[in-house]
Amino acid sequence: MNVYVETNFVLELTFQQEEFESCEQILQRCEAKGIQIVIPAYSLAEPHEKLIRQAKNRSELHRKLHDELDQLKRTESYNSRISNIEEDISYLLLRSSGEEKKRFAQYRERLLESAYIISLTAAILSDAANYEVYYGLEPQDAIVYASVISPLRQYQPQVSCFLNRNTKDFNNHDIVNELNQFNCRMIWKFDQGYNFIESQLYS
């Protein structure tokens, strides 16, 4: 069974967000050869942008917070309390970015070893340009969609699913219908995706 995923699957694992345990279970299923994760190459590169942007934002927040707390420290009654608070917050802001970068590298390596990676070809870029117009997708989303629909058209599996947290851009009746034509179910929650996969494996 092919399980198509996109950038948010990688981010869920990297940031250990609400449904990352389901994503971890899905990845382990793939590593055990129970399913095949299929992911666009673009979705393994795109998280870099978010990681870099988030690290910059945290660094800027740390600088502003440091400046503001320095002002508060000038008030004697705040000084001792602020020193402890500042140390904890600084540690969290600066260390978290490094930890997330490390986790991303680890999950990327696991996906490269076990998943099927959809190459970003000239044909997919051409299709993506069409999907920008036809479905009104943003360029990044159009690349992801073109990457997913291309192998579905080519191989037409009996059953598959596309795990996609991006309801803002992909919750389009025409997109869902096109996927259904190729026996691919759109699933918006990773927890629900894991349950669907388990139901297919043990049905």
Short mmCIF file of C-alpha atoms in Angstrom, two decimals:
data_model
loop_
_atom_site.label_atom_id
_atom_site.label_comp_id
_atom_site.label_asym_id
_atom_site.label_seq_id
_atom_site.Cartn_x
_atom_site.Cartn_y
_atom_site.Cartn_z
CA MET A 1 0.00 0.00 0.00
CA ASN A 2 1.32 3.42 -0.98
CA VAL A 3 1.01 6.22 1.56
CA TYR A 4 1.67 9.64 0.05
CA VAL A 5 2.88 12.34 2.42
CA GLU A 6 4.03 15.92 2.07
CA THR A 7 6.08 18.53 3.92
CA ASN A 8 3.82 18.66 6.99
CA PHE A 9 4.54 14.99 7.69
CA VAL A 10 8.24 15.81 7.99
CA LEU A 11 7.54 18.91 10.09
CA GLU A 12 5.22 16.99 12.42
CA LEU A 13 8.07 14.59 13.16
CA THR A 14 10.73 17.29 13.36
CA PHE A 15 8.82 19.53 15.77
CA GLN A 16 7.20 16.61 17.65
CA GLN A 17 3.79 18.18 17.33
CA GLU A 18 0.38 16.81 18.39
CA GLU A 19 0.22 13.83 16.00
CA PHE A 20 3.90 13.01 15.62
CA GLU A 21 3.48 9.62 17.31
CA SER A 22 1.15 8.52 14.50
CA CYS A 23 3.71 9.77 11.96
CA GLU A 24 6.43 7.78 13.75
CA GLN A 25 4.26 4.65 13.64
CA ILE A 26 3.64 5.16 9.92
CA LEU A 27 7.36 5.60 9.28
CA GLN A 28 8.12 2.45 11.25
CA ARG A 29 5.55 0.56 9.16
CA CYS A 30 7.42 1.70 6.07
CA GLU A 31 10.79 0.70 7.50
CA ALA A 32 9.35 -2.75 8.25
CA LYS A 33 8.18 -3.03 4.61
CA GLY A 34 4.53 -3.13 5.63
CA ILE A 35 3.67 -0.05 3.53
CA GLN A 36 5.45 2.24 1.12
CA ILE A 37 5.73 5.92 2.01
CA VAL A 38 5.89 8.06 -1.12
CA ILE A 39 7.13 11.63 -0.71
CA PRO A 40 8.04 14.40 -3.16
CA ALA A 41 11.73 15.29 -3.12
CA TYR A 42 10.58 18.89 -2.71
CA SER A 43 9.01 17.98 0.66
CA LEU A 44 12.39 16.86 1.97
CA ALA A 45 13.95 20.19 0.98
CA GLU A 46 11.15 22.61 1.93
CA PRO A 47 11.49 22.13 5.74
CA HIS A 48 14.92 23.82 5.58
CA GLU A 49 13.17 27.12 4.87
CA LYS A 50 10.92 26.83 7.93
CA LEU A 51 13.79 25.74 10.18
CA ILE A 52 15.96 28.68 9.08
CA ARG A 53 13.11 31.18 9.40
CA GLN A 54 12.09 29.88 12.81
CA ALA A 55 15.69 29.94 14.10
CA LYS A 56 16.03 33.56 12.96
CA ASN A 57 12.73 34.51 14.63
CA ARG A 58 13.81 32.90 17.90
CA SER A 59 17.19 34.59 17.76
CA GLU A 60 15.50 37.95 17.23
CA LEU A 61 13.05 37.25 20.06
CA HIS A 62 15.96 36.31 22.31
CA ARG A 63 17.73 39.58 21.51
CA LYS A 64 14.61 41.70 22.16
CA LEU A 65 13.81 39.84 25.35
CA HIS A 66 17.39 40.22 26.57
CA ASP A 67 17.24 43.99 25.98
CA GLU A 68 13.90 44.32 27.75
CA LEU A 69 14.97 42.25 30.73
CA ASP A 70 18.17 44.27 31.04
CA GLN A 71 15.99 47.32 31.52
CA LEU A 72 13.88 45.57 34.15
CA LYS A 73 16.99 44.42 36.01
CA ARG A 74 17.72 48.03 36.79
CA THR A 75 14.80 47.81 39.23
CA GLU A 76 16.35 46.21 42.30
CA SER A 77 13.25 44.27 43.35
CA TYR A 78 13.12 42.49 39.94
CA ASN A 79 16.81 41.74 39.55
CA SER A 80 17.11 38.31 41.17
CA ARG A 81 13.88 36.96 39.73
CA ILE A 82 14.72 38.09 36.20
CA SER A 83 18.15 36.44 36.21
CA ASN A 84 16.59 32.98 36.66
CA ILE A 85 13.84 33.60 34.13
CA GLU A 86 16.25 34.92 31.52
CA GLU A 87 18.55 31.92 31.84
CA ASP A 88 15.70 29.42 31.36
CA ILE A 89 14.16 31.23 28.40
CA SER A 90 17.51 31.79 26.68
CA TYR A 91 18.34 28.10 27.04
CA LEU A 92 14.99 27.08 25.58
CA LEU A 93 15.02 29.50 22.65
CA LEU A 94 18.57 28.78 21.54
CA ARG A 95 18.73 25.05 22.26
CA SER A 96 15.37 24.23 20.66
CA SER A 97 16.52 25.34 17.20
CA GLY A 98 19.56 23.09 17.37
CA GLU A 99 17.51 20.13 18.56
CA GLU A 100 14.96 20.58 15.76
CA LYS A 101 17.69 20.80 13.14
CA LYS A 102 19.18 17.55 14.45
CA ARG A 103 15.80 15.78 14.46
CA PHE A 104 15.10 16.93 10.91
CA ALA A 105 18.41 15.48 9.72
CA GLN A 106 17.63 12.17 11.45
CA TYR A 107 14.12 11.86 10.00
CA ARG A 108 15.28 12.93 6.55
CA GLU A 109 17.88 10.15 6.61
CA ARG A 110 15.29 7.58 7.65
CA LEU A 111 12.95 8.67 4.88
CA LEU A 112 15.75 8.62 2.30
CA GLU A 113 16.53 5.06 3.31
CA SER A 114 12.98 3.69 3.40
CA ALA A 115 10.59 5.89 1.39
CA TYR A 116 10.11 6.22 -2.34
CA ILE A 117 11.23 9.73 -3.32
CA ILE A 118 9.44 11.41 -6.24
CA SER A 119 12.06 13.30 -8.22
CA LEU A 120 11.39 16.89 -9.18
CA THR A 121 11.42 16.63 -12.97
CA ALA A 122 10.74 19.09 -15.77
CA ALA A 123 7.43 17.33 -16.44
CA ILE A 124 6.31 17.77 -12.83
CA LEU A 125 7.28 21.45 -12.86
CA SER A 126 5.26 21.88 -16.05
CA ASP A 127 2.25 20.14 -14.51
CA ALA A 128 2.65 22.25 -11.36
CA ALA A 129 2.42 25.45 -13.40
CA ASN A 130 -0.88 24.20 -14.81
CA TYR A 131 -2.23 23.30 -11.36
CA GLU A 132 -1.44 26.81 -10.12
CA VAL A 133 -3.93 28.09 -12.67
CA TYR A 134 -6.43 25.23 -12.69
CA TYR A 135 -6.78 24.75 -8.94
CA GLY A 136 -5.49 28.12 -7.74
CA LEU A 137 -2.67 26.50 -5.76
CA GLU A 138 0.37 28.33 -4.48
CA PRO A 139 3.56 27.37 -6.37
CA GLN A 140 4.90 25.18 -3.53
CA ASP A 141 1.58 23.36 -3.14
CA ALA A 142 1.27 22.90 -6.89
CA ILE A 143 4.70 21.20 -6.97
CA VAL A 144 3.65 18.84 -4.19
CA TYR A 145 0.35 18.01 -5.87
CA ALA A 146 1.93 17.46 -9.28
CA SER A 147 4.50 15.19 -7.62
CA VAL A 148 1.77 13.09 -6.01
CA ILE A 149 -0.64 12.85 -8.93
CA SER A 150 2.05 11.88 -11.44
CA PRO A 151 2.82 8.38 -10.02
CA LEU A 152 -0.88 7.83 -9.28
CA ARG A 153 -1.67 8.32 -12.96
CA GLN A 154 1.20 6.11 -13.98
CA TYR A 155 0.60 3.14 -11.67
CA GLN A 156 -3.08 3.49 -10.61
CA PRO A 157 -2.91 1.52 -7.33
CA GLN A 158 -5.88 -0.43 -5.96
CA VAL A 159 -5.79 1.54 -2.72
CA SER A 160 -3.64 4.39 -1.44
CA CYS A 161 -3.97 7.55 0.63
CA PHE A 162 -2.56 11.05 0.71
CA LEU A 163 -1.90 12.36 4.23
CA ASN A 164 -2.10 16.11 4.00
CA ARG A 165 -2.51 18.57 6.89
CA ASN A 166 -2.82 21.54 4.54
CA THR A 167 -6.60 21.89 4.45
CA LYS A 168 -6.30 25.59 3.66
CA ASP A 169 -5.00 24.96 0.14
CA PHE A 170 -5.89 21.34 -0.65
CA ASN A 171 -9.44 21.07 0.70
CA ASN A 172 -10.80 21.46 -2.81
CA HIS A 173 -13.62 19.26 -4.06
CA ASP A 174 -12.04 18.88 -7.50
CA ILE A 175 -8.66 17.87 -6.05
CA VAL A 176 -10.26 15.28 -3.76
CA ASN A 177 -12.29 13.89 -6.66
CA GLU A 178 -9.24 13.65 -8.92
CA LEU A 179 -7.38 11.70 -6.24
CA ASN A 180 -10.39 9.42 -5.77
CA GLN A 181 -10.32 8.60 -9.47
CA PHE A 182 -6.94 6.99 -8.87
CA ASN A 183 -8.09 5.14 -5.70
CA CYS A 184 -6.28 7.59 -3.44
CA ARG A 185 -8.09 8.85 -0.36
CA MET A 186 -7.27 12.31 0.97
CA ILE A 187 -6.87 12.21 4.76
CA TRP A 188 -6.41 15.43 6.72
CA LYS A 189 -5.22 14.06 10.09
CA PHE A 190 -2.19 11.88 10.70
CA ASP A 191 -4.00 10.00 13.48
CA GLN A 192 -6.82 9.18 11.07
CA GLY A 193 -4.26 8.25 8.42
CA TYR A 194 -2.60 5.77 10.75
CA ASN A 195 -5.98 4.23 11.62
CA PHE A 196 -6.85 3.93 7.93
CA ILE A 197 -3.51 2.25 7.18
CA GLU A 198 -4.00 -0.22 10.03
CA SER A 199 -7.52 -1.02 8.84
CA GLN A 200 -6.21 -1.78 5.34
CA LEU A 201 -3.37 -3.95 6.59
CA TYR A 202 -5.59 -6.06 8.81
CA SER A 203 -8.81 -6.13 6.77
#
